[in-house]
Amino acid sequence: MKKSYDVIVVGSGVVGSSIAYHLSEDKSKEILTIDKDFPLSGTSGSTQAWVWVHNKTPAWYGELNMYSAELYPFLERKIGDVEYKRTGGIAPFFSEADREKALKLAEKQAEVGIKVEVLSRDEVLEKEPALSRNIAGATYSKIDGNVNPFRLIELFVRAARKNGAQFLFYNPVTNITKENGMFKVTTQDGDYFSNQLVMAGGPWSKSLGKLLGIDVPIKQVRGQVIVTEPLSPFLSHTIGGMRQADNGEVLVGYSKEEVGYDRRSTLDIIQDTARMAIDFVPALEKVNVVRCFSGIRAMPEDGFPILGEIPGIENAYIAAMHSGITLSPLVGTVMTELLSDGETSIDLERFSLKRFDTIQSIG
Amino acid sequence: MDKSTIVCRCEEINIDEIESAINLGAHTFNDIKRLTRCGMGPCQAKCCMNLVRQIISDKTGHPLSEIKPPRMRMPLSVTRMGALAGTRASSVASVFGESAEEGETVHEEKL
Ligand SMILES: Cc1cc2nc3c(=O)[nH]c(=O)nc-3n(C[C@H](O)[C@H](O)[C@H](O)COP(=O)(O)OP(=O)(O)OC[C@H]3O[C@@H](n4cnc5c(N)ncnc54)[C@H](O)[C@@H]3O)c2cc1C
């Protein structure tokens, strides 16, 4: 296998795979993606996979998510059917007092072009009759939807390979140095060299950063999800808290725990999540739960993506974020612009690692 | 057995589908499971566990003893949602609740 590449991407989750695919599109670069495991073994294989926009705040962050959601139909035409569905998104609230907040959200989001409606209880129930009569209302937007993460990442990898990009799996990166202006990436099965390096390590971004001598301010936040047996279609929207997949399964869950890299399911959170399921949709009380899973979010300290050049290390780049499923089409696009032209169609200044004052030594 | 032989009855996955996941580069049961859904159905891999491990072993040349079973997940066998639900009000964060908070880090959460 070739040892020298234009670009090496470390990490083949939804973020790394999307970057590799988008970079491969014009076939002008030799690209290698290296993963210590397999593309769906990290966070991207244990996610709700909503393509969710409407209540991401502040509005500029919502706007970023909107641009990415808008790319999905085009992406699907290029790489194939990823079961993307723009279902519309409903985020219910249970107290009339929340209506004021909902209206304020709608007003803020309108400033950047995200159309959010605030629905009365009857309007929500008309859209989604299975929801509980106890809800007071909901925010709603047509832009939200969901995707099949397994299909998405598999097709990113397949399409990138078709364009000549290479992938190495089950091959941990253990060291990174710079030699004669090139990166030397040491892995379990040997050294690989590249001019440009992209770090897309998701929840492992901190330990990957250490290899370059930088601190990546990211927390690991566990999320647990319940999956039901396949049910005949009864939820037509993506609900803030649950969705029904194409095969009929309902995925429920929205928990957050900082317990490090621990992917166990725990009874307390599962009981809580089951309660939430029934509070949202009473009929779920009688359905069967087939399994639970848990994933580890890569959550930057301030919640926003870390994206762009790594300050102080020429030709090194990082892409680490929560909401990577929603953001992957846009992230792949802008990172390709950055690596190929040095300029991006969206200003990435705000997402720079520079915003944290925690950067320690520099490579 | 020919390639169309079903190994996972719950999800109706045949040998050919397992092999193409392996050809894509997947060498563990967990990775094949996520690509094909094999083992994700109601029986939770109780039927297909050893069949799939055998196929992995045959295709990759690794001895069967080194092929790990898939990760077992709660509740291990099919359980009613109502039986799992706690009686206390749920403390799981609500999506709306997050958007309605003030400040820069609202979509990120405490807990
Ligand atoms: C429960 C839950 C629900 C979620 N819901 C949503 C949602 O609805 N919508 C949404 O947009 N997002 C959601 N997310 C977040 C989303 O799933 C993540 O943002 C996204 O999957 C991150 O992708 P990634 O590629 O950065 O990370 P990963 O998929 O974790 O990929 C990182 C890869 O890097 C590899 N790696 C790490 N270290 C090394 C090394 N040293 N050498 C080689 N390879 C290495 C790993 O093996 C891994 O494959 C959710 C997350 C969770 C946990």
Short mmCIF file of C-alpha atoms and ligand atoms in Angstrom, two decimals:
data_model
loop_
_atom_site.label_atom_id
_atom_site.label_comp_id
_atom_site.label_asym_id
_atom_site.label_seq_id
_atom_site.Cartn_x
_atom_site.Cartn_y
_atom_site.Cartn_z
CA MET A 1 0.00 0.00 0.00
CA LYS A 2 1.13 3.53 -0.81
CA LYS A 3 2.78 5.36 2.08
CA SER A 4 2.49 8.96 1.02
CA TYR A 5 -0.70 10.99 0.51
CA ASP A 6 -1.88 14.55 -0.01
CA VAL A 7 -4.28 14.27 2.90
CA ILE A 8 -4.65 11.91 5.83
CA VAL A 9 -7.93 12.00 7.73
CA VAL A 10 -7.84 10.42 11.18
CA GLY A 11 -11.26 9.09 12.15
CA SER A 12 -13.93 7.62 9.92
CA GLY A 13 -17.11 8.57 11.71
CA VAL A 14 -19.71 10.71 9.99
CA VAL A 15 -17.40 13.72 10.18
CA GLY A 16 -14.19 12.12 8.89
CA SER A 17 -16.02 10.10 6.23
CA SER A 18 -17.88 13.15 4.97
CA ILE A 19 -14.64 15.12 4.74
CA ALA A 20 -12.93 12.25 2.89
CA TYR A 21 -15.86 11.95 0.50
CA HIS A 22 -16.13 15.66 -0.26
CA LEU A 23 -12.36 15.93 -0.71
CA SER A 24 -12.44 13.01 -3.13
CA GLU A 25 -15.11 14.54 -5.33
CA ASP A 26 -12.81 16.31 -7.78
CA LYS A 27 -10.30 13.42 -7.70
CA SER A 28 -7.35 15.79 -7.53
CA LYS A 29 -5.99 14.64 -4.16
CA GLU A 30 -4.73 11.34 -2.86
CA ILE A 31 -6.57 10.70 0.36
CA LEU A 32 -6.15 8.17 3.15
CA THR A 33 -8.57 7.80 6.05
CA ILE A 34 -7.41 5.82 9.07
CA ASP A 35 -9.65 4.47 11.82
CA LYS A 36 -8.72 2.52 14.92
CA ASP A 37 -11.95 0.56 14.59
CA PHE A 38 -14.65 0.78 11.97
CA PRO A 39 -16.71 3.71 10.66
CA LEU A 40 -19.81 3.11 12.78
CA SER A 41 -18.08 2.00 15.96
CA GLY A 42 -17.89 5.50 17.44
CA THR A 43 -20.60 8.05 18.13
CA SER A 44 -21.90 7.95 14.57
CA GLY A 45 -23.15 4.39 15.04
CA SER A 46 -25.09 5.16 18.22
CA THR A 47 -27.05 8.30 17.58
CA GLN A 48 -30.65 9.41 17.12
CA ALA A 49 -29.64 10.89 13.75
CA TRP A 50 -32.08 13.75 13.61
CA VAL A 51 -31.22 16.35 11.04
CA TRP A 52 -32.34 18.98 13.49
CA VAL A 53 -32.33 22.73 13.10
CA HIS A 54 -35.18 24.71 14.49
CA ASN A 55 -34.34 25.20 18.12
CA LYS A 56 -30.57 25.27 17.93
CA THR A 57 -29.58 28.56 19.51
CA PRO A 58 -28.19 31.18 19.30
CA ALA A 59 -29.67 31.85 15.87
CA TRP A 60 -26.30 31.89 14.10
CA TYR A 61 -25.76 28.30 15.23
CA GLY A 62 -29.26 27.38 14.04
CA GLU A 63 -28.37 28.99 10.73
CA LEU A 64 -25.30 26.77 10.35
CA ASN A 65 -27.45 23.69 10.93
CA MET A 66 -30.02 24.96 8.44
CA TYR A 67 -27.42 25.28 5.68
CA SER A 68 -26.37 21.70 6.30
CA ALA A 69 -29.94 20.36 6.34
CA GLU A 70 -30.46 22.10 3.02
CA LEU A 71 -27.56 20.17 1.50
CA TYR A 72 -29.05 16.75 2.30
CA PRO A 73 -31.21 16.35 -0.82
CA PHE A 74 -28.20 17.14 -3.02
CA LEU A 75 -25.96 14.84 -1.05
CA GLU A 76 -28.46 12.04 -1.50
CA ARG A 77 -28.46 12.56 -5.25
CA LYS A 78 -24.68 12.18 -5.25
CA ILE A 79 -24.07 9.26 -2.91
CA GLY A 80 -27.38 7.38 -2.96
CA ASP A 81 -30.36 6.74 -0.70
CA VAL A 82 -29.45 7.52 2.90
CA GLU A 83 -33.11 7.45 3.99
CA TYR A 84 -33.10 11.18 4.58
CA LYS A 85 -36.59 12.40 5.32
CA ARG A 86 -37.52 16.02 5.88
CA THR A 87 -40.37 15.13 8.19
CA GLY A 88 -40.73 18.45 9.94
CA GLY A 89 -39.76 18.70 13.59
CA ILE A 90 -41.98 19.10 16.64
CA ALA A 91 -40.58 20.08 20.06
CA PRO A 92 -43.47 19.80 22.53
CA PHE A 93 -43.80 21.81 25.72
CA PHE A 94 -46.01 20.88 28.62
CA SER A 95 -46.70 24.18 30.33
CA GLU A 96 -48.59 27.18 28.98
CA ALA A 97 -45.89 29.36 30.54
CA ASP A 98 -43.47 28.08 27.91
CA ARG A 99 -45.45 29.64 25.06
CA GLU A 100 -43.81 32.99 25.68
CA LYS A 101 -40.35 31.39 25.33
CA ALA A 102 -41.47 29.58 22.21
CA LEU A 103 -42.60 32.82 20.60
CA LYS A 104 -39.29 34.44 21.45
CA LEU A 105 -37.43 31.52 19.88
CA ALA A 106 -39.52 31.85 16.71
CA GLU A 107 -38.74 35.55 16.53
CA LYS A 108 -34.99 35.04 16.94
CA GLN A 109 -34.80 32.21 14.43
CA ALA A 110 -36.79 34.23 11.87
CA GLU A 111 -33.96 36.76 11.83
CA VAL A 112 -31.72 34.19 10.12
CA GLY A 113 -34.44 32.68 7.96
CA ILE A 114 -35.42 29.64 10.03
CA LYS A 115 -39.20 29.41 9.96
CA VAL A 116 -40.49 28.29 13.34
CA GLU A 117 -44.21 28.10 14.14
CA VAL A 118 -45.61 28.00 17.64
CA LEU A 119 -48.51 25.55 17.70
CA SER A 120 -51.44 25.28 20.07
CA ARG A 121 -52.25 21.92 21.58
CA ASP A 122 -54.95 21.25 19.00
CA GLU A 123 -52.66 22.19 16.14
CA VAL A 124 -49.99 19.80 17.41
CA LEU A 125 -52.48 16.99 17.85
CA GLU A 126 -53.76 17.56 14.36
CA LYS A 127 -50.26 17.06 12.98
CA GLU A 128 -49.34 14.21 15.30
CA PRO A 129 -52.44 12.59 16.84
CA ALA A 130 -50.45 10.08 18.88
CA LEU A 131 -48.96 12.77 21.12
CA SER A 132 -50.25 13.16 24.64
CA ARG A 133 -53.25 15.40 25.29
CA ASN A 134 -51.29 16.78 28.22
CA ILE A 135 -48.98 18.83 26.07
CA ALA A 136 -49.57 22.57 26.00
CA GLY A 137 -48.12 23.20 22.56
CA ALA A 138 -44.98 22.87 20.52
CA THR A 139 -42.52 24.65 18.33
CA TYR A 140 -42.57 23.32 14.79
CA SER A 141 -40.49 23.70 11.67
CA LYS A 142 -40.58 22.06 8.27
CA ILE A 143 -36.80 22.04 7.94
CA ASP A 144 -36.15 19.27 10.50
CA GLY A 145 -35.92 15.61 9.63
CA ASN A 146 -33.84 12.52 10.15
CA VAL A 147 -31.56 10.15 8.32
CA ASN A 148 -30.33 6.56 8.60
CA PRO A 149 -26.82 7.02 10.04
CA PHE A 150 -25.74 3.50 9.04
CA ARG A 151 -26.64 4.10 5.41
CA LEU A 152 -25.20 7.61 5.47
CA ILE A 153 -21.74 6.61 6.60
CA GLU A 154 -21.59 3.45 4.53
CA LEU A 155 -22.41 5.50 1.43
CA PHE A 156 -19.90 8.23 2.32
CA VAL A 157 -17.21 5.55 2.48
CA ARG A 158 -18.36 3.74 -0.66
CA ALA A 159 -18.57 6.98 -2.67
CA ALA A 160 -15.17 8.16 -1.46
CA ARG A 161 -13.64 4.82 -2.43
CA LYS A 162 -15.22 5.03 -5.84
CA ASN A 163 -13.42 8.34 -6.26
CA GLY A 164 -10.11 6.72 -5.37
CA ALA A 165 -9.85 7.55 -1.66
CA GLN A 166 -8.32 4.85 0.53
CA PHE A 167 -9.39 3.61 3.95
CA LEU A 168 -7.55 1.69 6.64
CA PHE A 169 -9.62 0.15 9.44
CA TYR A 170 -8.72 -1.50 12.76
CA ASN A 171 -5.53 0.50 12.70
CA PRO A 172 -4.99 2.93 15.60
CA VAL A 173 -2.91 6.06 15.10
CA THR A 174 -0.40 6.07 17.91
CA ASN A 175 1.88 8.98 17.11
CA ILE A 176 2.10 12.01 14.84
CA THR A 177 5.22 14.01 14.07
CA LYS A 178 6.34 16.41 11.37
CA GLU A 179 9.29 15.51 9.17
CA ASN A 180 10.54 17.73 6.34
CA GLY A 181 7.24 19.56 6.26
CA MET A 182 5.21 16.36 6.03
CA PHE A 183 3.16 14.68 8.70
CA LYS A 184 4.39 11.27 9.73
CA VAL A 185 1.42 9.35 11.07
CA THR A 186 2.47 6.28 12.99
CA THR A 187 -0.10 3.52 13.11
CA GLN A 188 -0.23 -0.05 14.26
CA ASP A 189 0.71 -1.24 10.80
CA GLY A 190 3.34 1.26 9.89
CA ASP A 191 4.00 4.91 9.10
CA TYR A 192 2.05 6.98 6.59
CA PHE A 193 2.99 10.45 5.34
CA SER A 194 0.88 13.39 4.20
CA ASN A 195 1.03 17.09 3.39
CA GLN A 196 -2.23 17.84 5.15
CA LEU A 197 -3.75 16.23 8.22
CA VAL A 198 -7.36 16.27 9.44
CA MET A 199 -8.27 15.18 12.95
CA ALA A 200 -11.83 13.86 13.09
CA GLY A 201 -11.69 11.76 16.23
CA GLY A 202 -15.11 12.57 17.73
CA PRO A 203 -15.07 11.72 21.45
CA TRP A 204 -11.40 10.74 21.21
CA SER A 205 -10.42 14.20 19.96
CA LYS A 206 -8.73 15.05 23.23
CA SER A 207 -6.36 12.10 23.12
CA LEU A 208 -5.73 12.62 19.40
CA GLY A 209 -4.95 16.28 20.11
CA LYS A 210 -2.34 15.22 22.64
CA LEU A 211 -0.43 13.48 19.85
CA LEU A 212 -0.02 16.95 18.31
CA GLY A 213 0.62 18.64 21.64
CA ILE A 214 -2.66 20.51 21.73
CA ASP A 215 -5.55 20.49 24.17
CA VAL A 216 -8.93 19.96 22.53
CA PRO A 217 -11.55 21.22 24.98
CA ILE A 218 -14.15 18.53 24.54
CA LYS A 219 -16.30 16.68 27.04
CA GLN A 220 -17.61 13.16 26.71
CA VAL A 221 -21.36 13.07 27.33
CA ARG A 222 -23.22 9.77 27.31
CA GLY A 223 -26.67 9.50 25.78
CA GLN A 224 -28.93 6.46 26.18
CA VAL A 225 -31.64 5.47 23.74
CA ILE A 226 -34.46 2.90 23.80
CA VAL A 227 -35.49 1.09 20.62
CA THR A 228 -38.97 -0.45 20.28
CA GLU A 229 -40.17 -3.32 18.17
CA PRO A 230 -41.20 -2.32 14.64
CA LEU A 231 -44.62 -0.64 14.78
CA SER A 232 -46.93 0.32 11.96
CA PRO A 233 -46.23 3.93 10.96
CA PHE A 234 -47.86 6.29 13.44
CA LEU A 235 -45.35 9.12 13.98
CA SER A 236 -44.88 11.20 10.88
CA HIS A 237 -42.65 13.94 12.31
CA THR A 238 -39.31 13.96 14.07
CA ILE A 239 -40.32 14.72 17.64
CA GLY A 240 -37.86 16.42 19.98
CA GLY A 241 -37.20 13.25 21.97
CA MET A 242 -38.15 10.47 19.58
CA ARG A 243 -38.55 9.40 15.98
CA GLN A 244 -39.90 6.45 14.05
CA ALA A 245 -37.47 4.90 11.58
CA ASP A 246 -38.40 3.56 8.14
CA ASN A 247 -38.58 0.01 9.45
CA GLY A 248 -41.12 1.00 12.10
CA GLU A 249 -38.88 1.06 15.18
CA VAL A 250 -39.26 4.03 17.47
CA LEU A 251 -36.06 5.46 18.95
CA VAL A 252 -36.61 7.32 22.21
CA GLY A 253 -34.14 9.20 24.32
CA TYR A 254 -32.48 12.42 25.20
CA SER A 255 -30.33 11.76 28.26
CA LYS A 256 -27.03 13.44 29.10
CA GLU A 257 -24.46 12.17 31.59
CA GLU A 258 -20.80 12.94 31.99
CA VAL A 259 -19.39 9.55 32.90
CA GLY A 260 -16.38 9.39 30.60
CA TYR A 261 -16.11 6.79 27.87
CA ASP A 262 -18.57 4.35 29.39
CA ARG A 263 -21.08 2.92 26.96
CA ARG A 264 -23.11 0.79 29.31
CA SER A 265 -26.88 1.13 29.47
CA THR A 266 -28.10 1.82 33.01
CA LEU A 267 -31.49 0.97 34.46
CA ASP A 268 -32.10 4.38 36.04
CA ILE A 269 -31.79 6.28 32.76
CA ILE A 270 -33.67 3.60 30.85
CA GLN A 271 -36.56 3.82 33.32
CA ASP A 272 -36.52 7.59 33.01
CA THR A 273 -36.49 7.40 29.24
CA ALA A 274 -39.35 4.90 29.17
CA ARG A 275 -41.32 7.30 31.37
CA MET A 276 -40.59 10.13 28.96
CA ALA A 277 -41.73 7.96 26.04
CA ILE A 278 -45.10 7.37 27.70
CA ASP A 279 -45.45 11.01 28.78
CA PHE A 280 -44.98 12.06 25.17
CA VAL A 281 -46.97 9.26 23.50
CA PRO A 282 -49.23 7.36 25.91
CA ALA A 283 -49.80 4.48 23.48
CA LEU A 284 -46.12 3.56 23.78
CA GLU A 285 -46.89 2.08 27.19
CA LYS A 286 -48.07 -1.13 25.53
CA VAL A 287 -45.28 -1.60 23.01
CA ASN A 288 -42.28 -3.84 23.37
CA VAL A 289 -38.76 -2.57 23.91
CA VAL A 290 -36.29 -4.68 21.96
CA ARG A 291 -33.02 -3.07 22.94
CA CYS A 292 -31.25 -0.05 24.30
CA PHE A 293 -28.00 1.52 23.19
CA SER A 294 -25.78 4.27 24.38
CA GLY A 295 -23.34 6.58 22.64
CA ILE A 296 -20.76 9.10 23.72
CA ARG A 297 -21.20 12.63 22.47
CA ALA A 298 -18.17 14.72 21.67
CA MET A 299 -19.28 17.95 23.28
CA PRO A 300 -16.99 20.98 22.89
CA GLU A 301 -16.78 22.92 26.17
CA ASP A 302 -18.94 25.76 24.83
CA GLY A 303 -21.18 23.48 22.78
CA PHE A 304 -20.19 24.76 19.32
CA PRO A 305 -18.22 22.97 16.60
CA ILE A 306 -14.43 23.09 16.61
CA LEU A 307 -13.65 23.40 12.95
CA GLY A 308 -10.77 24.62 10.84
CA GLU A 309 -7.03 25.09 10.99
CA ILE A 310 -5.16 24.09 14.12
CA PRO A 311 -3.47 27.30 15.22
CA GLY A 312 0.31 27.08 15.12
CA ILE A 313 0.57 23.82 13.17
CA GLU A 314 0.70 24.45 9.46
CA ASN A 315 -1.52 22.16 7.36
CA ALA A 316 -3.18 20.56 10.37
CA TYR A 317 -6.95 20.76 10.69
CA ILE A 318 -9.57 19.65 13.17
CA ALA A 319 -13.29 18.86 12.93
CA ALA A 320 -14.96 17.89 16.19
CA MET A 321 -18.52 18.59 17.17
CA HIS A 322 -21.84 17.57 18.55
CA SER A 323 -24.66 17.30 15.97
CA GLY A 324 -22.24 15.81 13.47
CA ILE A 325 -25.04 13.98 11.69
CA THR A 326 -26.87 17.22 10.98
CA LEU A 327 -23.70 19.10 10.17
CA SER A 328 -21.74 16.53 8.14
CA PRO A 329 -22.75 17.64 4.61
CA LEU A 330 -21.76 21.23 5.38
CA VAL A 331 -18.63 20.29 7.31
CA GLY A 332 -17.41 18.08 4.47
CA THR A 333 -18.04 20.90 2.02
CA VAL A 334 -16.33 23.70 3.93
CA MET A 335 -13.38 21.57 5.02
CA THR A 336 -12.81 20.67 1.36
CA GLU A 337 -12.84 24.36 0.48
CA LEU A 338 -10.37 25.05 3.27
CA LEU A 339 -7.96 22.25 2.37
CA SER A 340 -8.14 22.89 -1.37
CA ASP A 341 -8.35 26.68 -1.65
CA GLY A 342 -7.59 27.98 1.82
CA GLU A 343 -10.86 29.93 1.67
CA THR A 344 -14.33 28.96 2.76
CA SER A 345 -17.79 30.06 1.69
CA ILE A 346 -18.76 30.37 5.36
CA ASP A 347 -16.51 32.25 7.74
CA LEU A 348 -15.02 29.68 10.11
CA GLU A 349 -13.36 32.20 12.44
CA ARG A 350 -16.01 31.69 15.11
CA PHE A 351 -15.38 27.91 15.12
CA SER A 352 -11.63 28.11 15.50
CA LEU A 353 -9.86 26.27 18.28
CA LYS A 354 -8.36 29.71 18.99
CA ARG A 355 -11.46 30.78 20.88
CA PHE A 356 -10.45 28.65 23.83
CA ASP A 357 -7.56 29.99 25.83
CA THR A 358 -6.54 26.47 26.73
CA ILE A 359 -4.16 25.83 23.87
CA GLN A 360 -1.00 24.66 25.56
CA SER A 361 2.08 23.90 23.59
CA ILE A 362 2.21 23.90 19.83
CA GLY A 363 3.63 20.95 17.93
CA MET B 1 -25.60 -23.51 2.59
CA ASP B 2 -25.82 -21.13 -0.32
CA LYS B 3 -25.45 -17.37 -0.17
CA SER B 4 -29.16 -16.75 0.16
CA THR B 5 -29.43 -18.78 3.37
CA ILE B 6 -30.91 -16.61 6.11
CA VAL B 7 -28.68 -16.25 9.18
CA CYS B 8 -30.66 -13.59 11.03
CA ARG B 9 -34.33 -14.47 11.08
CA CYS B 10 -35.50 -11.33 12.86
CA GLU B 11 -34.05 -8.98 10.26
CA GLU B 12 -33.97 -11.47 7.36
CA ILE B 13 -30.28 -11.12 6.66
CA ASN B 14 -28.61 -13.75 4.49
CA ILE B 15 -25.04 -15.00 4.19
CA ASP B 16 -24.39 -12.84 1.16
CA GLU B 17 -25.16 -9.67 3.13
CA ILE B 18 -22.83 -10.68 5.94
CA GLU B 19 -20.10 -11.41 3.43
CA SER B 20 -20.47 -8.11 1.66
CA ALA B 21 -20.13 -6.28 5.00
CA ILE B 22 -16.91 -8.23 5.56
CA ASN B 23 -15.76 -7.30 2.06
CA LEU B 24 -16.34 -3.65 2.93
CA GLY B 25 -13.84 -4.16 5.74
CA ALA B 26 -15.95 -5.04 8.80
CA HIS B 27 -14.32 -7.78 10.90
CA THR B 28 -16.25 -7.75 14.16
CA PHE B 29 -19.80 -8.83 14.89
CA ASN B 30 -20.66 -5.36 16.25
CA ASP B 31 -19.49 -3.68 13.07
CA ILE B 32 -21.36 -6.16 10.85
CA LYS B 33 -24.43 -5.67 13.02
CA ARG B 34 -24.46 -1.93 12.40
CA LEU B 35 -23.97 -2.33 8.66
CA THR B 36 -26.55 -5.06 8.11
CA ARG B 37 -28.86 -4.90 11.18
CA CYS B 38 -28.07 -8.59 11.70
CA GLY B 39 -28.62 -9.25 15.42
CA MET B 40 -30.63 -6.09 16.05
CA GLY B 41 -34.05 -7.73 16.03
CA PRO B 42 -36.22 -9.13 18.82
CA CYS B 43 -34.01 -12.14 19.54
CA GLN B 44 -30.98 -9.88 20.03
CA ALA B 45 -28.56 -12.18 18.24
CA LYS B 46 -29.55 -15.29 20.17
CA CYS B 47 -30.19 -17.16 16.89
CA CYS B 48 -27.49 -15.76 14.62
CA MET B 49 -24.64 -15.31 17.07
CA ASN B 50 -22.60 -18.37 16.21
CA LEU B 51 -23.55 -18.51 12.55
CA VAL B 52 -22.17 -15.02 12.02
CA ARG B 53 -19.07 -15.68 14.10
CA GLN B 54 -18.43 -18.73 11.93
CA ILE B 55 -18.75 -16.71 8.72
CA ILE B 56 -16.36 -14.07 10.08
CA SER B 57 -13.90 -16.77 11.01
CA ASP B 58 -14.13 -18.45 7.58
CA LYS B 59 -13.77 -15.20 5.65
CA THR B 60 -11.01 -13.60 7.70
CA GLY B 61 -9.06 -16.68 8.71
CA HIS B 62 -9.16 -15.72 12.40
CA PRO B 63 -9.90 -18.64 14.71
CA LEU B 64 -13.49 -18.80 15.96
CA SER B 65 -12.35 -18.45 19.55
CA GLU B 66 -11.09 -14.95 18.79
CA ILE B 67 -14.35 -13.72 17.27
CA LYS B 68 -16.22 -11.90 20.01
CA PRO B 69 -20.01 -12.08 20.30
CA PRO B 70 -21.92 -8.82 19.82
CA ARG B 71 -22.45 -6.51 22.76
CA MET B 72 -25.46 -7.58 24.82
CA ARG B 73 -27.87 -4.79 25.61
CA MET B 74 -30.58 -4.20 28.10
CA PRO B 75 -33.33 -5.47 28.43
CA LEU B 76 -31.92 -8.77 27.02
CA SER B 77 -35.35 -10.02 26.17
CA VAL B 78 -38.36 -8.17 24.84
CA THR B 79 -40.00 -6.09 27.61
CA ARG B 80 -43.04 -3.83 27.68
CA MET B 81 -42.30 -0.10 27.80
CA GLY B 82 -44.80 0.25 30.64
CA ALA B 83 -42.93 -2.35 32.68
CA LEU B 84 -39.66 -0.48 32.24
CA ALA B 85 -41.01 2.99 32.95
CA GLY B 86 -40.20 4.40 36.34
CA THR B 87 -43.00 5.88 38.39
CA ARG B 88 -41.16 9.11 39.10
CA ALA B 89 -41.49 11.99 36.66
CA SER B 90 -38.84 11.78 33.99
CA SER B 91 -35.67 13.78 34.49
CA VAL B 92 -34.55 13.30 30.92
CA ALA B 93 -33.89 16.75 29.47
CA SER B 94 -36.45 18.02 26.97
CA VAL B 95 -35.40 19.38 23.63
CA PHE B 96 -37.70 22.34 23.97
CA GLY B 97 -36.40 23.09 27.44
CA GLU B 98 -32.92 23.50 26.07
CA SER B 99 -33.84 25.88 23.30
CA ALA B 100 -35.80 28.02 25.71
CA GLU B 101 -32.88 28.67 27.99
CA GLU B 102 -30.91 31.84 27.78
CA GLY B 103 -27.26 32.17 26.98
CA GLU B 104 -24.68 30.91 24.57
CA THR B 105 -24.49 27.29 25.60
CA VAL B 106 -28.12 26.38 25.64
CA HIS B 107 -27.99 23.38 23.38
CA GLU B 108 -25.32 21.90 25.53
CA GLU B 109 -26.53 20.69 28.90
CA LYS B 110 -26.01 20.40 32.56
CA LEU B 111 -26.64 17.09 34.39
C1 LIG C 1 -27.33 9.37 22.01
C2 LIG C 1 -26.85 10.35 20.95
C3 LIG C 1 -27.79 11.00 20.15
C4 LIG C 1 -27.36 11.90 19.17
N1 LIG C 1 -28.31 12.46 18.38
C5 LIG C 1 -27.91 13.26 17.35
C6 LIG C 1 -28.88 13.77 16.44
O1 LIG C 1 -30.05 13.49 16.57
N2 LIG C 1 -28.45 14.57 15.43
C7 LIG C 1 -27.14 14.89 15.26
O2 LIG C 1 -26.80 15.63 14.33
N3 LIG C 1 -26.20 14.40 16.11
C8 LIG C 1 -26.56 13.60 17.14
N4 LIG C 1 -25.62 13.09 17.98
C9 LIG C 1 -24.23 13.48 17.78
C10 LIG C 1 -23.60 12.82 16.58
O3 LIG C 1 -23.90 11.44 16.59
C11 LIG C 1 -22.10 13.08 16.61
O4 LIG C 1 -21.86 14.48 16.57
C12 LIG C 1 -21.37 12.45 15.44
O5 LIG C 1 -21.67 11.08 15.31
C13 LIG C 1 -19.87 12.63 15.62
O6 LIG C 1 -19.19 12.03 14.54
P1 LIG C 1 -17.63 11.94 14.53
O7 LIG C 1 -17.26 11.46 13.19
O8 LIG C 1 -17.06 13.24 14.99
O9 LIG C 1 -17.27 10.89 15.68
P2 LIG C 1 -17.23 9.28 15.67
O10 LIG C 1 -18.35 8.71 14.92
O11 LIG C 1 -17.07 8.86 17.09
O12 LIG C 1 -15.93 8.98 14.85
C14 LIG C 1 -14.63 9.18 15.35
C15 LIG C 1 -13.76 8.09 14.80
O13 LIG C 1 -12.40 8.36 15.13
C16 LIG C 1 -11.75 7.14 15.34
N5 LIG C 1 -10.53 7.35 16.13
C17 LIG C 1 -10.43 7.93 17.34
N6 LIG C 1 -9.17 7.92 17.78
C18 LIG C 1 -8.42 7.31 16.80
C19 LIG C 1 -7.05 6.98 16.67
N7 LIG C 1 -6.14 7.26 17.62
N8 LIG C 1 -6.64 6.36 15.54
C20 LIG C 1 -7.53 6.07 14.55
N9 LIG C 1 -8.84 6.34 14.65
C21 LIG C 1 -9.29 6.96 15.76
C22 LIG C 1 -12.79 6.30 16.08
O14 LIG C 1 -12.55 4.92 15.98
C23 LIG C 1 -14.10 6.73 15.41
O15 LIG C 1 -14.50 5.85 14.36
C24 LIG C 1 -25.99 12.18 18.99
C25 LIG C 1 -25.07 11.54 19.80
C26 LIG C 1 -25.47 10.62 20.77
C27 LIG C 1 -24.46 9.93 21.61
#
